[in-house]
Short mmCIF file of C-alpha atoms in Angstrom, two decimals:
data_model
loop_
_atom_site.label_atom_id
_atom_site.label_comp_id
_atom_site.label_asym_id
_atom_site.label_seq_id
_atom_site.Cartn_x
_atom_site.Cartn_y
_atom_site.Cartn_z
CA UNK K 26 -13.77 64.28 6.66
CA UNK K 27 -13.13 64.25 2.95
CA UNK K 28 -14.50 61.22 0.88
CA UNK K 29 -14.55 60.35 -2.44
CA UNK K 30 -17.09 57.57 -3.63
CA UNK K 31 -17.45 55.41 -6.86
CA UNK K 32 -20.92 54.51 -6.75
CA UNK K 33 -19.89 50.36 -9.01
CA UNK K 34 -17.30 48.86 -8.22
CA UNK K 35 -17.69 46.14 -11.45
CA UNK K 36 -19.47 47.07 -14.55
CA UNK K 37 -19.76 44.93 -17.11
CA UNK K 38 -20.94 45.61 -20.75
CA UNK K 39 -20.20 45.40 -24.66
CA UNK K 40 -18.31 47.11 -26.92
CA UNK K 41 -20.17 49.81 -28.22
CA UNK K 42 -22.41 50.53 -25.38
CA UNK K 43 -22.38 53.51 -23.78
CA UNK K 44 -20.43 54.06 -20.22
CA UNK K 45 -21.18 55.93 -16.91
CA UNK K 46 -18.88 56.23 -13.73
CA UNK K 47 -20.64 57.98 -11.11
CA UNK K 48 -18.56 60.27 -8.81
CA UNK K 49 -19.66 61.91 -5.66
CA UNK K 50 -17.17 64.06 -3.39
CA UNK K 51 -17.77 64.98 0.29
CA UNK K 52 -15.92 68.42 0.69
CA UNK K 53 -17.27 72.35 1.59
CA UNK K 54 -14.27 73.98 -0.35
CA UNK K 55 -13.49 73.94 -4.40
CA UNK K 56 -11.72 71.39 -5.46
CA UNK K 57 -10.03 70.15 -8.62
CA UNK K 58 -11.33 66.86 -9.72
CA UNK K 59 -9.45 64.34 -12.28
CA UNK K 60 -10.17 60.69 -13.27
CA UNK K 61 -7.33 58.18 -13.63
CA UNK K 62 -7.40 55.05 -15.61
CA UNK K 63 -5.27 51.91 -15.03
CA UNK K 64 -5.13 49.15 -18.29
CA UNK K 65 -3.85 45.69 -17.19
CA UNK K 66 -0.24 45.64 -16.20
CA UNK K 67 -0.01 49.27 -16.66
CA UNK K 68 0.41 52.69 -14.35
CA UNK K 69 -2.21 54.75 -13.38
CA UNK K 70 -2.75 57.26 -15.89
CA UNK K 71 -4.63 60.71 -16.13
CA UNK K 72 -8.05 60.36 -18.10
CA UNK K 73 -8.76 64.00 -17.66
CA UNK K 74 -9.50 66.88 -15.36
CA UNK K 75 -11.08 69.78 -14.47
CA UNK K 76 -10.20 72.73 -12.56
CA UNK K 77 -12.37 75.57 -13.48
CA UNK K 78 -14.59 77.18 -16.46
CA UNK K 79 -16.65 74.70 -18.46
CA UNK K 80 -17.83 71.80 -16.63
CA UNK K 81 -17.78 69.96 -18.83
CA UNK K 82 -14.43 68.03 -19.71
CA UNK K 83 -13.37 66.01 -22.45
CA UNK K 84 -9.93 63.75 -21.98
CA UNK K 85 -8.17 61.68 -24.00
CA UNK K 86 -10.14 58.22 -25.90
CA UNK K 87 -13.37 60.02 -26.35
CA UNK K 88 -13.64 60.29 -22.61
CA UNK K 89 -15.51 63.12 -21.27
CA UNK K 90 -16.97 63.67 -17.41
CA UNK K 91 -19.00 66.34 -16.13
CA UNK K 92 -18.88 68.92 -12.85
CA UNK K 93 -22.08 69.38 -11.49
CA UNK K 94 -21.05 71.63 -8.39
CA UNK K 95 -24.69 71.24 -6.66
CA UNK K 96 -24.47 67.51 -6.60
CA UNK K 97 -20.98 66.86 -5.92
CA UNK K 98 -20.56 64.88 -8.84
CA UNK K 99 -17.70 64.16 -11.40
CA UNK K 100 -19.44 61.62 -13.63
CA UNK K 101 -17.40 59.70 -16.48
CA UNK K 102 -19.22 59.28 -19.68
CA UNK K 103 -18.13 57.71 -23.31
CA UNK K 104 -21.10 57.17 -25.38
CA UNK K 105 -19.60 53.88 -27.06
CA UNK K 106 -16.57 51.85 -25.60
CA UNK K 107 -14.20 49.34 -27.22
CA UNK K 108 -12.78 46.35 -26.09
CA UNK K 109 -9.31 48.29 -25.27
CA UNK K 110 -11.44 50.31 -22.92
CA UNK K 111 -11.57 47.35 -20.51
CA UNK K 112 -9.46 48.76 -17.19
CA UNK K 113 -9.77 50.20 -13.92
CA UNK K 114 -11.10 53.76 -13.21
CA UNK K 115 -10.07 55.69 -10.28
CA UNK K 116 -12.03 59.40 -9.50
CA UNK K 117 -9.96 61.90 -7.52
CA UNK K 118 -10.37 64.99 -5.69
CA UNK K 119 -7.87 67.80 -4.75
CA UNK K 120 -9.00 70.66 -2.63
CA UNK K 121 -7.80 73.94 -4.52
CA UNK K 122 -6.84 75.18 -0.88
CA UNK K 123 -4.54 72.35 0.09
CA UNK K 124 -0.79 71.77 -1.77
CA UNK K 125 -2.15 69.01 -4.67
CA UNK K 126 -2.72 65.99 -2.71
CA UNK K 127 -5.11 63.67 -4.16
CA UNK K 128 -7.85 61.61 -2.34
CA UNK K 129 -8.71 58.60 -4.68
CA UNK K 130 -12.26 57.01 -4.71
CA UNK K 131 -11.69 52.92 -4.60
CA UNK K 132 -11.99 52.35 -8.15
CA UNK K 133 -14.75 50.82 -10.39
CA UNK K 134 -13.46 48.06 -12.48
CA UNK K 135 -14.93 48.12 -16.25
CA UNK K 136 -14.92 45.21 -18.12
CA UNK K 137 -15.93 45.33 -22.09
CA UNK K 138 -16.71 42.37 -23.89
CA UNK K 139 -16.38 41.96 -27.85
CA UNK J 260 9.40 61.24 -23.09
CA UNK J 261 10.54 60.10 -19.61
CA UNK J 262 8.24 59.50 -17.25
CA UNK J 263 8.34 58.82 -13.52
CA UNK J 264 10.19 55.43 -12.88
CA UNK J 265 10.18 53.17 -9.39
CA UNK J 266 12.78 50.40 -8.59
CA UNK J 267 12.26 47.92 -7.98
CA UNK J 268 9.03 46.58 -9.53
CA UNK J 269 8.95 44.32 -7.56
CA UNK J 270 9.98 43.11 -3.65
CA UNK J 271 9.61 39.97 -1.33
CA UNK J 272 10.82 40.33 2.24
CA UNK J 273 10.47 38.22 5.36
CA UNK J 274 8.89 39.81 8.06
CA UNK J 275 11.01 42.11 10.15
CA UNK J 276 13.76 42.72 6.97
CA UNK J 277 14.01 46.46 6.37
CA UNK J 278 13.39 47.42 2.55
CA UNK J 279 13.54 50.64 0.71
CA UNK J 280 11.98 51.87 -2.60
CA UNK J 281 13.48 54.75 -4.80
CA UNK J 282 11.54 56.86 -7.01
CA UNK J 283 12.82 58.57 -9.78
CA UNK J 284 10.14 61.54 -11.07
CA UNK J 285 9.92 63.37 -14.24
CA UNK J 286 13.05 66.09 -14.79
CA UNK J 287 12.03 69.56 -13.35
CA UNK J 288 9.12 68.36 -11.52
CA UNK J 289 9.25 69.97 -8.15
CA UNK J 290 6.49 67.93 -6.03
CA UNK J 291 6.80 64.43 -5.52
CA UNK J 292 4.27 62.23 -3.35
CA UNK J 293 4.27 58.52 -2.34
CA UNK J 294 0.97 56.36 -2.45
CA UNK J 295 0.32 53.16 -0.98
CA UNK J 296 -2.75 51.10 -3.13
CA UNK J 297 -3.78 47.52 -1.49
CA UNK J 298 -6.20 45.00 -3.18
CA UNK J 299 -9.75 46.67 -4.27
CA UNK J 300 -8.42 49.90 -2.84
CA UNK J 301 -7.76 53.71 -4.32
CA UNK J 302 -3.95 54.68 -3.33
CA UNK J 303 -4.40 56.04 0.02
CA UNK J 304 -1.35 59.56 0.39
CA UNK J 305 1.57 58.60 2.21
CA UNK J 306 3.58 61.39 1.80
CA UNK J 307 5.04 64.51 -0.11
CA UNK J 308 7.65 66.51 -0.87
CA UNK J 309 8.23 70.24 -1.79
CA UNK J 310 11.67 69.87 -3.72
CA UNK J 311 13.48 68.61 -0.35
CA UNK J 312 11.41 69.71 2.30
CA UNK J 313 9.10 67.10 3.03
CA UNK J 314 5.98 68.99 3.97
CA UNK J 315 3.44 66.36 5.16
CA UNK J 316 2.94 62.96 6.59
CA UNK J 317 -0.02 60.51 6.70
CA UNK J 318 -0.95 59.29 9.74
CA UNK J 319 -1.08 56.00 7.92
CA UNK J 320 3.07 55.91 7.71
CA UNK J 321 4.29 54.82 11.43
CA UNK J 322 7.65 55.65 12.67
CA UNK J 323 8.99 52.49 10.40
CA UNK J 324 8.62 54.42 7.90
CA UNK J 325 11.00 57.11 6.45
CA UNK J 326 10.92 59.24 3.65
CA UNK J 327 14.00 61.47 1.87
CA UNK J 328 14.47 63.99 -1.22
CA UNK J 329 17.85 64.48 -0.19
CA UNK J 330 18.70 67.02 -3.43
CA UNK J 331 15.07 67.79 -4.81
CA UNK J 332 15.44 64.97 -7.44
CA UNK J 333 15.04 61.25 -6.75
CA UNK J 334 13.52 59.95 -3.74
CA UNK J 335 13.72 57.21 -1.04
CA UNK J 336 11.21 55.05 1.14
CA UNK J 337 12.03 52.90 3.63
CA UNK J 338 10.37 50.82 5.76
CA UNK J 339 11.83 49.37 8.57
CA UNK J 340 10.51 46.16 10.15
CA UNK J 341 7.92 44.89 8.07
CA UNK J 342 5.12 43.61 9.18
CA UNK J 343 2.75 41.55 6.74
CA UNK J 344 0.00 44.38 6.90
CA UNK J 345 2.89 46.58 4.66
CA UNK J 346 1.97 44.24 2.02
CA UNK J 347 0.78 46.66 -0.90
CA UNK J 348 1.78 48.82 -3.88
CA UNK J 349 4.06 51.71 -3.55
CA UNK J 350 3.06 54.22 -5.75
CA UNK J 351 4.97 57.28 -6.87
CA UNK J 352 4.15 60.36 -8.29
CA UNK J 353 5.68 63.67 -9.25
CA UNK J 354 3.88 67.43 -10.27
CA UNK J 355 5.12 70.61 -11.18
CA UNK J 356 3.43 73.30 -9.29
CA UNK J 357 1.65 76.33 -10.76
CA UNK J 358 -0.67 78.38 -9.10
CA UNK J 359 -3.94 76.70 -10.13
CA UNK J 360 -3.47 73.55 -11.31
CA UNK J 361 -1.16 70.19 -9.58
CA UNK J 362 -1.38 67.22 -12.30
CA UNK J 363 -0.20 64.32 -10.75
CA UNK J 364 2.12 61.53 -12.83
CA UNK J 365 2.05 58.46 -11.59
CA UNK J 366 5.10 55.86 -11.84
CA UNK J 367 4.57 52.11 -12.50
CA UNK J 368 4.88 51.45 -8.67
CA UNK J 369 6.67 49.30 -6.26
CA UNK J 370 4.77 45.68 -5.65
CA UNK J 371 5.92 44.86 -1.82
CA UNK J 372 5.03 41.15 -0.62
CA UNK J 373 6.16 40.52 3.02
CA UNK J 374 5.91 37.27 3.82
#
């Protein structure tokens, strides 16, 4: 069966450190792959994505995440947050075969302190 | 720029009341797809729509619960019934379709407390 894992659930760290979300996907096929973010009191909103060519992806707020097809992995990188970055992260998978729907990893809460 | 909107925010029913959720998605968007999120939890697919046709189901969504797109636009979700364990949020989300890619907007969600 298809999974989707977020390796943290809580990370913890100051502003201007660097940030890593690891993503791992369970599934034989291609799939597209997105990250969602979700600020306090807010909807879910799309980070960025990739679908195909360069696997490496850069989103919106100096976000970028990287495909490595042999490993599964969709890994979330910015190399120095800000307090505003505080918010929950959510990695997604969509098999390219199947009509869009979205499995959703459970999320990895990021807290940044000043 | 309007995005996809849910009414109501938010809903408290006693066990056993039926409620239902509407979603409005963004204009021309032909896919919509319902969500349920608990506590800790990614949103988990309930089910989606192709303009009206309502393609697929979750196992997750029993018989008390019901799904329409009656014209393509706006869409409905009861639940009949409810039982505590429908506590959750009701997510929303609408795509256009093109042939590679399916970006999913999310609305703000439906908070459902049954008490």
């Amino acid at each position: 069966a298809q999974s989707v894992s977020q390796h943290n659930h809580h990370v913890i760290l100051s502003e201007a450190a660097s940030l890593e979300l690891g993503c791992n996907y369970s599934y034989g096929g291609t799939v597209n792959l997105f990250w969602y973010v979700q600020y306090p009191g807010q909807h879910l909103q799309l980070l960025l994505k990739y679908f195909s060519g360069d696997p490496l992806v850069k989103g919106i707020k100096g976000f970028e995440a990287e495909f490595i097809k042999s490993k599964f992995s969709f890994n979330l990188r910015k190399p120095s947050v800000q307090w505003s970055d505080t918010a929950e992260y959510f990695c997604a998978v969509s098999p390219t075969d199947s009509w869009g729907k979205l499995q959703f990893g459970a999320g990895t809460q990021v807290v940044v302190t000043p | 720029d309007t995005g996809v909107s849910q009414d109501p925010r938010h809903k408290i029913t006693k066990r056993g009341q039926n409620v239902t959720f509407r979603c409005d998605p963004i204009s021309e968007h032909n896919r919509l797809y319902w969500y349920r999120q608990t506590l800790g939890q990614g949103p988990e697919f309930l089910t989606y729509f192709q303009n009206e046709a309502q393609l697929e189901k979750s196992r997750l969504l029993s018989d008390r619960f019901s799904a329409e797109r009656p014209k393509g636009s706006f869409s409905t979700l009861e639940i009949q019934r409810t039982e505590q364990g429908d506590s959750a949020m009701y997510l929303c989300a609408s795509s256009l379709a093109l042939a590679v890619a399916d970006t999913q907007y999310f609305g703000p969600g439906t908070r459902l407390t049954v008490l």
